[in-house]
């Protein structure tokens, strides 16, 4: 399902830049572009918006005033030339605050925060519905593309210096990320760290001994400091 995005800025070049960035990310869809906050308010009364990209300083009504006027708020990323409103923005629970000019890398970081939020919602829903994990996913920047990876397809994750290799049922992907970040974000009832360099999918464990764990035919080392936690998971 596409993430429905609304862009609000009184500067056409800023709208065009964000449009170009969004079109490079497959799961994002622009449902509207507005030149001021009043127009955006009316648009959101009629159209569902998942993610709002919002400028602050606009004529007639500021972006912050727009946020305050919304009863049912989408997730919001503020994009502005003014640093001094950051505290006000975060007090209003915005997802991210970006100061212009916006690079594509900084844009991707903001989208990553939205994906983290979505993933947490999916994991919470998993506790209420058995099929939620089948639909849960994360985005990763691989080379110059943003790739969508379903959590159910991950076999294991390996730390490679400043990168991680995500081995999936399709093919391995390498992305700039820390293993500790992955450990924090992945659902703990589905994934387990077994070594300083490895996280595995618990459901894919096919065998083990004192030193090695077999994961779908891959033999991975079991770290001494992680052994007790592993044995608790496999109920030994």
PDB file of C-alpha atoms in Angstrom:
ATOM      1  CA  UNK A   1       0.000   0.000   0.000  1.00  0.00           C
ATOM      2  CA  UNK A   2       1.330   3.415  -0.973  1.00  0.00           C
ATOM      3  CA  UNK A   3       2.149   6.022   1.694  1.00  0.00           C
ATOM      4  CA  UNK A   4       0.018   9.048   0.845  1.00  0.00           C
ATOM      5  CA  UNK A   5       2.039  12.287   1.011  1.00  0.00           C
ATOM      6  CA  UNK A   6       0.943  15.922   1.013  1.00  0.00           C
ATOM      7  CA  UNK A   7       3.446  18.715   0.265  1.00  0.00           C
ATOM      8  CA  UNK A   8       2.832  22.211   1.635  1.00  0.00           C
ATOM      9  CA  UNK A   9       5.183  25.094   0.780  1.00  0.00           C
ATOM     10  CA  UNK A  10       4.719  28.565  -0.690  1.00  0.00           C
ATOM     11  CA  UNK A  11       7.932  28.217  -2.738  1.00  0.00           C
ATOM     12  CA  UNK A  12       7.430  26.271  -6.016  1.00  0.00           C
ATOM     13  CA  UNK A  13      11.123  25.191  -6.243  1.00  0.00           C
ATOM     14  CA  UNK A  14      10.835  23.586  -2.786  1.00  0.00           C
ATOM     15  CA  UNK A  15       7.697  21.712  -3.860  1.00  0.00           C
ATOM     16  CA  UNK A  16       9.430  20.561  -7.037  1.00  0.00           C
ATOM     17  CA  UNK A  17      12.481  19.300  -5.127  1.00  0.00           C
ATOM     18  CA  UNK A  18      10.410  17.271  -2.668  1.00  0.00           C
ATOM     19  CA  UNK A  19       8.341  15.918  -5.550  1.00  0.00           C
ATOM     20  CA  UNK A  20      11.517  14.707  -7.261  1.00  0.00           C
ATOM     21  CA  UNK A  21      12.759  13.060  -4.060  1.00  0.00           C
ATOM     22  CA  UNK A  22       9.441  11.323  -3.361  1.00  0.00           C
ATOM     23  CA  UNK A  23       9.251   9.976  -6.908  1.00  0.00           C
ATOM     24  CA  UNK A  24      12.569   8.192  -6.280  1.00  0.00           C
ATOM     25  CA  UNK A  25      11.056   6.164  -3.401  1.00  0.00           C
ATOM     26  CA  UNK A  26       8.681   3.496  -4.663  1.00  0.00           C
ATOM     27  CA  UNK A  27       6.206   3.285  -1.796  1.00  0.00           C
ATOM     28  CA  UNK A  28       5.560   7.030  -1.513  1.00  0.00           C
ATOM     29  CA  UNK A  29       2.692   8.634  -3.420  1.00  0.00           C
ATOM     30  CA  UNK A  30       1.953  12.357  -3.714  1.00  0.00           C
ATOM     31  CA  UNK A  31      -1.767  12.954  -3.235  1.00  0.00           C
ATOM     32  CA  UNK A  32      -1.530  16.743  -3.195  1.00  0.00           C
ATOM     33  CA  UNK A  33       0.635  19.872  -3.391  1.00  0.00           C
ATOM     34  CA  UNK A  34      -0.527  23.027  -1.606  1.00  0.00           C
ATOM     35  CA  UNK A  35       0.903  26.547  -1.685  1.00  0.00           C
ATOM     36  CA  UNK A  36      -0.348  27.572   1.762  1.00  0.00           C
ATOM     37  CA  UNK A  37      -1.573  26.150   5.056  1.00  0.00           C
ATOM     38  CA  UNK A  38      -5.223  27.167   4.590  1.00  0.00           C
ATOM     39  CA  UNK A  39      -5.409  25.259   1.315  1.00  0.00           C
ATOM     40  CA  UNK A  40      -3.765  22.271   3.010  1.00  0.00           C
ATOM     41  CA  UNK A  41      -6.273  22.351   5.873  1.00  0.00           C
ATOM     42  CA  UNK A  42      -9.172  22.143   3.421  1.00  0.00           C
ATOM     43  CA  UNK A  43      -7.440  19.384   1.448  1.00  0.00           C
ATOM     44  CA  UNK A  44      -6.974  17.212   4.541  1.00  0.00           C
ATOM     45  CA  UNK A  45     -10.649  17.494   5.465  1.00  0.00           C
ATOM     46  CA  UNK A  46     -11.447  15.586   2.269  1.00  0.00           C
ATOM     47  CA  UNK A  47      -8.414  13.402   1.561  1.00  0.00           C
ATOM     48  CA  UNK A  48      -6.529  10.859   3.671  1.00  0.00           C
ATOM     49  CA  UNK A  49      -2.880  11.828   4.236  1.00  0.00           C
ATOM     50  CA  UNK A  50      -0.307   9.549   5.891  1.00  0.00           C
ATOM     51  CA  UNK A  51       2.720  11.836   5.749  1.00  0.00           C
ATOM     52  CA  UNK A  52       2.744  15.643   5.628  1.00  0.00           C
ATOM     53  CA  UNK A  53       5.795  17.604   4.410  1.00  0.00           C
ATOM     54  CA  UNK A  54       5.247  21.084   5.801  1.00  0.00           C
ATOM     55  CA  UNK A  55       6.918  24.491   5.571  1.00  0.00           C
ATOM     56  CA  UNK A  56       6.542  26.889   8.530  1.00  0.00           C
ATOM     57  CA  UNK A  57       6.673  30.475   7.283  1.00  0.00           C
ATOM     58  CA  UNK A  58       3.788  30.920   4.833  1.00  0.00           C
ATOM     59  CA  UNK A  59       1.320  33.775   4.259  1.00  0.00           C
ATOM     60  CA  UNK A  60      -1.995  33.941   6.188  1.00  0.00           C
ATOM     61  CA  UNK A  61      -1.312  30.850   8.321  1.00  0.00           C
ATOM     62  CA  UNK A  62       1.936  29.269   9.508  1.00  0.00           C
ATOM     63  CA  UNK A  63       2.734  25.592   9.351  1.00  0.00           C
ATOM     64  CA  UNK A  64       2.756  25.400  13.151  1.00  0.00           C
ATOM     65  CA  UNK A  65      -0.739  26.922  13.266  1.00  0.00           C
ATOM     66  CA  UNK A  66      -1.874  24.325  10.755  1.00  0.00           C
ATOM     67  CA  UNK A  67      -0.594  21.516  12.981  1.00  0.00           C
ATOM     68  CA  UNK A  68      -2.427  22.965  15.977  1.00  0.00           C
ATOM     69  CA  UNK A  69      -5.659  23.154  13.976  1.00  0.00           C
ATOM     70  CA  UNK A  70      -5.683  19.458  13.065  1.00  0.00           C
ATOM     71  CA  UNK A  71      -7.643  17.043  15.223  1.00  0.00           C
ATOM     72  CA  UNK A  72      -6.563  13.948  13.317  1.00  0.00           C
ATOM     73  CA  UNK A  73      -2.919  14.572  12.451  1.00  0.00           C
ATOM     74  CA  UNK A  74      -0.847  12.568   9.984  1.00  0.00           C
ATOM     75  CA  UNK A  75       2.831  12.111  10.737  1.00  0.00           C
ATOM     76  CA  UNK A  76       4.581  15.394   9.959  1.00  0.00           C
ATOM     77  CA  UNK A  77       8.030  16.286   8.625  1.00  0.00           C
ATOM     78  CA  UNK A  78       8.774  19.998   8.833  1.00  0.00           C
ATOM     79  CA  UNK A  79      10.984  21.415   6.079  1.00  0.00           C
ATOM     80  CA  UNK A  80      11.955  25.039   6.685  1.00  0.00           C
ATOM     81  CA  UNK A  81      14.682  27.636   6.349  1.00  0.00           C
ATOM     82  CA  UNK A  82      14.326  28.562  10.041  1.00  0.00           C
ATOM     83  CA  UNK A  83      16.132  26.657  12.776  1.00  0.00           C
ATOM     84  CA  UNK A  84      14.558  28.607  15.633  1.00  0.00           C
ATOM     85  CA  UNK A  85      11.184  26.851  15.468  1.00  0.00           C
ATOM     86  CA  UNK A  86      12.566  23.341  16.062  1.00  0.00           C
ATOM     87  CA  UNK A  87      11.534  23.222  19.728  1.00  0.00           C
ATOM     88  CA  UNK A  88       8.005  24.322  18.827  1.00  0.00           C
ATOM     89  CA  UNK A  89       7.837  21.643  16.174  1.00  0.00           C
ATOM     90  CA  UNK A  90       8.913  18.827  18.447  1.00  0.00           C
ATOM     91  CA  UNK A  91       6.543  20.058  21.151  1.00  0.00           C
ATOM     92  CA  UNK A  92       3.832  19.378  18.570  1.00  0.00           C
ATOM     93  CA  UNK A  93       5.186  15.847  18.121  1.00  0.00           C
ATOM     94  CA  UNK A  94       6.483  16.225  14.579  1.00  0.00           C
ATOM     95  CA  UNK A  95       8.370  13.250  13.216  1.00  0.00           C
ATOM     96  CA  UNK A  96      11.367  15.233  11.948  1.00  0.00           C
ATOM     97  CA  UNK A  97      12.576  18.814  11.444  1.00  0.00           C
ATOM     98  CA  UNK A  98      14.752  19.523   8.400  1.00  0.00           C
ATOM     99  CA  UNK A  99      16.461  22.818   7.666  1.00  0.00           C
ATOM    100  CA  UNK A 100      16.715  23.799   3.983  1.00  0.00           C
ATOM    101  CA  UNK A 101      18.474  23.105   1.698  1.00  0.00           C
ATOM    102  CA  UNK A 102      17.445  19.434   1.846  1.00  0.00           C
ATOM    103  CA  UNK A 103      19.800  16.767   0.495  1.00  0.00           C
ATOM    104  CA  UNK A 104      18.439  13.429  -0.694  1.00  0.00           C
ATOM    105  CA  UNK A 105      20.373  11.668   2.077  1.00  0.00           C
ATOM    106  CA  UNK A 106      18.713  13.855   4.720  1.00  0.00           C
ATOM    107  CA  UNK A 107      15.343  13.225   3.109  1.00  0.00           C
ATOM    108  CA  UNK A 108      15.940   9.462   3.288  1.00  0.00           C
ATOM    109  CA  UNK A 109      16.806   9.744   6.971  1.00  0.00           C
ATOM    110  CA  UNK A 110      13.433  11.391   7.605  1.00  0.00           C
ATOM    111  CA  UNK A 111      11.652   8.683   5.615  1.00  0.00           C
ATOM    112  CA  UNK A 112      13.528   6.138   7.711  1.00  0.00           C
ATOM    113  CA  UNK A 113      11.982   7.638  10.842  1.00  0.00           C
ATOM    114  CA  UNK A 114       8.539   7.282   9.314  1.00  0.00           C
ATOM    115  CA  UNK A 115       9.267   3.663   8.435  1.00  0.00           C
ATOM    116  CA  UNK A 116      10.435   2.990  12.000  1.00  0.00           C
ATOM    117  CA  UNK A 117       7.175   4.437  13.287  1.00  0.00           C
ATOM    118  CA  UNK A 118       5.201   2.269  10.861  1.00  0.00           C
ATOM    119  CA  UNK A 119       7.161  -0.832  11.796  1.00  0.00           C
ATOM    120  CA  UNK A 120       6.506  -0.302  15.509  1.00  0.00           C
ATOM    121  CA  UNK A 121       2.804  -0.003  14.759  1.00  0.00           C
ATOM    122  CA  UNK A 122       2.961  -3.232  12.775  1.00  0.00           C
ATOM    123  CA  UNK A 123       4.790  -5.034  15.574  1.00  0.00           C
ATOM    124  CA  UNK A 124       2.233  -3.803  18.113  1.00  0.00           C
ATOM    125  CA  UNK A 125      -0.519  -5.037  15.830  1.00  0.00           C
ATOM    126  CA  UNK A 126       1.248  -8.390  15.652  1.00  0.00           C
ATOM    127  CA  UNK A 127       0.371  -8.980  19.283  1.00  0.00           C
ATOM    128  CA  UNK A 128      -3.288  -8.564  18.330  1.00  0.00           C
ATOM    129  CA  UNK A 129      -3.255 -10.402  15.013  1.00  0.00           C
ATOM    130  CA  UNK A 130      -1.199 -13.429  13.867  1.00  0.00           C
ATOM    131  CA  UNK A 131      -0.853 -12.181  10.281  1.00  0.00           C
ATOM    132  CA  UNK A 132       0.710  -8.794  11.093  1.00  0.00           C
ATOM    133  CA  UNK A 133       4.313 -10.079  11.021  1.00  0.00           C
ATOM    134  CA  UNK A 134       3.746 -11.381   7.499  1.00  0.00           C
ATOM    135  CA  UNK A 135       3.155  -7.792   6.387  1.00  0.00           C
ATOM    136  CA  UNK A 136       5.829  -6.032   8.485  1.00  0.00           C
ATOM    137  CA  UNK A 137       8.735  -4.486   6.578  1.00  0.00           C
ATOM    138  CA  UNK A 138      11.618  -2.015   6.750  1.00  0.00           C
ATOM    139  CA  UNK A 139      13.339   0.165   4.150  1.00  0.00           C
ATOM    140  CA  UNK A 140      17.087   0.155   3.533  1.00  0.00           C
ATOM    141  CA  UNK A 141      19.297   2.219   1.260  1.00  0.00           C
ATOM    142  CA  UNK A 142      21.209  -0.223  -0.942  1.00  0.00           C
ATOM    143  CA  UNK A 143      23.662   1.434  -3.318  1.00  0.00           C
ATOM    144  CA  UNK A 144      21.570   4.269  -4.779  1.00  0.00           C
ATOM    145  CA  UNK A 145      18.186   2.619  -4.315  1.00  0.00           C
ATOM    146  CA  UNK A 146      15.774   2.349  -1.404  1.00  0.00           C
ATOM    147  CA  UNK A 147      14.787  -1.298  -0.933  1.00  0.00           C
ATOM    148  CA  UNK A 148      11.767  -2.661   0.893  1.00  0.00           C
ATOM    149  CA  UNK A 149      12.505  -5.807   2.925  1.00  0.00           C
ATOM    150  CA  UNK A 150       9.772  -7.883   4.558  1.00  0.00           C
ATOM    151  CA  UNK A 151      10.861  -9.027   8.003  1.00  0.00           C
ATOM    152  CA  UNK A 152       9.550 -12.548   7.354  1.00  0.00           C
ATOM    153  CA  UNK A 153      12.106 -12.898   4.533  1.00  0.00           C
ATOM    154  CA  UNK A 154      15.154 -12.131   6.701  1.00  0.00           C
ATOM    155  CA  UNK A 155      17.266 -15.192   7.551  1.00  0.00           C
ATOM    156  CA  UNK A 156      20.070 -13.466   9.429  1.00  0.00           C
ATOM    157  CA  UNK A 157      21.941 -10.170   9.639  1.00  0.00           C
ATOM    158  CA  UNK A 158      25.725  -9.868   9.794  1.00  0.00           C
ATOM    159  CA  UNK A 159      27.788  -6.878  10.912  1.00  0.00           C
ATOM    160  CA  UNK A 160      30.484  -5.901   8.403  1.00  0.00           C
ATOM    161  CA  UNK A 161      32.387  -2.925   9.884  1.00  0.00           C
ATOM    162  CA  UNK A 162      30.089   0.114   9.440  1.00  0.00           C
ATOM    163  CA  UNK A 163      27.607  -1.872   7.343  1.00  0.00           C
ATOM    164  CA  UNK A 164      25.273  -4.799   7.811  1.00  0.00           C
ATOM    165  CA  UNK A 165      24.616  -7.643   5.396  1.00  0.00           C
ATOM    166  CA  UNK A 166      20.965  -8.654   5.447  1.00  0.00           C
ATOM    167  CA  UNK A 167      20.647 -12.210   4.161  1.00  0.00           C
ATOM    168  CA  UNK A 168      17.125 -12.828   2.875  1.00  0.00           C
ATOM    169  CA  UNK A 169      15.318 -15.642   1.112  1.00  0.00           C
ATOM    170  CA  UNK A 170      15.901 -13.714  -2.124  1.00  0.00           C
ATOM    171  CA  UNK A 171      19.479 -12.383  -1.945  1.00  0.00           C
ATOM    172  CA  UNK A 172      21.819 -10.606   0.479  1.00  0.00           C
ATOM    173  CA  UNK A 173      21.670  -6.820   0.747  1.00  0.00           C
ATOM    174  CA  UNK A 174      24.376  -4.561   2.158  1.00  0.00           C
ATOM    175  CA  UNK A 175      23.387  -1.265   3.751  1.00  0.00           C
ATOM    176  CA  UNK A 176      25.073   1.394   5.881  1.00  0.00           C
ATOM    177  CA  UNK A 177      23.751   0.622   9.360  1.00  0.00           C
ATOM    178  CA  UNK A 178      24.806  -0.621  12.800  1.00  0.00           C
ATOM    179  CA  UNK A 179      23.882  -4.061  14.099  1.00  0.00           C
ATOM    180  CA  UNK A 180      22.863  -2.515  17.432  1.00  0.00           C
ATOM    181  CA  UNK A 181      20.287  -0.399  15.583  1.00  0.00           C
ATOM    182  CA  UNK A 182      18.844  -3.522  13.952  1.00  0.00           C
ATOM    183  CA  UNK A 183      18.727  -5.307  17.297  1.00  0.00           C
ATOM    184  CA  UNK A 184      16.783  -2.401  18.787  1.00  0.00           C
ATOM    185  CA  UNK A 185      14.253  -2.116  15.948  1.00  0.00           C
ATOM    186  CA  UNK A 186      13.521  -5.754  15.122  1.00  0.00           C
ATOM    187  CA  UNK A 187      10.776  -7.524  17.144  1.00  0.00           C
ATOM    188  CA  UNK A 188      12.494  -9.438  19.932  1.00  0.00           C
ATOM    189  CA  UNK A 189      10.054 -12.349  19.735  1.00  0.00           C
ATOM    190  CA  UNK A 190      11.143 -12.946  16.120  1.00  0.00           C
ATOM    191  CA  UNK A 191      14.867 -12.098  16.086  1.00  0.00           C
ATOM    192  CA  UNK A 192      17.764 -12.868  18.429  1.00  0.00           C
ATOM    193  CA  UNK A 193      21.344 -11.691  18.670  1.00  0.00           C
ATOM    194  CA  UNK A 194      23.631 -14.714  18.966  1.00  0.00           C
ATOM    195  CA  UNK A 195      27.038 -13.097  18.511  1.00  0.00           C
ATOM    196  CA  UNK A 196      28.608  -9.640  18.436  1.00  0.00           C
ATOM    197  CA  UNK A 197      28.342  -9.875  14.637  1.00  0.00           C
ATOM    198  CA  UNK A 198      25.074 -11.763  14.051  1.00  0.00           C
ATOM    199  CA  UNK A 199      21.304 -11.501  14.527  1.00  0.00           C
ATOM    200  CA  UNK A 200      19.151 -14.452  13.428  1.00  0.00           C
ATOM    201  CA  UNK A 201      15.494 -15.116  12.686  1.00  0.00           C
ATOM    202  CA  UNK A 202      14.366 -17.404  15.512  1.00  0.00           C
ATOM    203  CA  UNK A 203      11.859 -19.346  13.396  1.00  0.00           C
ATOM    204  CA  UNK A 204      14.614 -20.335  10.955  1.00  0.00           C
ATOM    205  CA  UNK A 205      16.779 -22.178  13.503  1.00  0.00           C
ATOM    206  CA  UNK A 206      17.184 -25.740  12.204  1.00  0.00           C
ATOM    207  CA  UNK A 207      19.825 -27.021  14.643  1.00  0.00           C
ATOM    208  CA  UNK A 208      22.706 -26.078  16.934  1.00  0.00           C
ATOM    209  CA  UNK A 209      25.536 -27.301  19.148  1.00  0.00           C
ATOM    210  CA  UNK A 210      27.712 -25.611  21.753  1.00  0.00           C
ATOM    211  CA  UNK A 211      29.463 -23.412  19.222  1.00  0.00           C
ATOM    212  CA  UNK A 212      27.359 -23.182  16.052  1.00  0.00           C
ATOM    213  CA  UNK A 213      23.766 -22.507  15.047  1.00  0.00           C
ATOM    214  CA  UNK A 214      22.337 -23.744  11.760  1.00  0.00           C
ATOM    215  CA  UNK A 215      20.023 -21.175  10.109  1.00  0.00           C
ATOM    216  CA  UNK A 216      18.495 -22.409   6.840  1.00  0.00           C
ATOM    217  CA  UNK A 217      21.748 -24.155   5.958  1.00  0.00           C
ATOM    218  CA  UNK A 218      24.010 -21.339   7.148  1.00  0.00           C
ATOM    219  CA  UNK A 219      26.306 -22.200  10.086  1.00  0.00           C
ATOM    220  CA  UNK A 220      26.799 -19.164  12.339  1.00  0.00           C
ATOM    221  CA  UNK A 221      28.905 -18.870  15.518  1.00  0.00           C
ATOM    222  CA  UNK A 222      27.205 -18.767  18.919  1.00  0.00           C
ATOM    223  CA  UNK A 223      28.981 -16.180  21.065  1.00  0.00           C
ATOM    224  CA  UNK A 224      29.809 -17.170  24.644  1.00  0.00           C
ATOM    225  CA  UNK A 225      28.103 -14.120  26.161  1.00  0.00           C
ATOM    226  CA  UNK A 226      24.950 -14.759  24.093  1.00  0.00           C
ATOM    227  CA  UNK A 227      24.655 -18.494  24.820  1.00  0.00           C
ATOM    228  CA  UNK A 228      22.465 -18.217  27.913  1.00  0.00           C
ATOM    229  CA  UNK A 229      19.957 -15.978  26.149  1.00  0.00           C
ATOM    230  CA  UNK A 230      19.891 -18.334  23.179  1.00  0.00           C
ATOM    231  CA  UNK A 231      19.229 -21.375  25.350  1.00  0.00           C
ATOM    232  CA  UNK A 232      16.334 -19.593  27.053  1.00  0.00           C
ATOM    233  CA  UNK A 233      14.753 -18.931  23.669  1.00  0.00           C
ATOM    234  CA  UNK A 234      15.034 -22.548  22.551  1.00  0.00           C
ATOM    235  CA  UNK A 235      13.772 -23.666  25.999  1.00  0.00           C
ATOM    236  CA  UNK A 236      16.774 -25.774  26.954  1.00  0.00           C
TER     237      UNK A 236
END
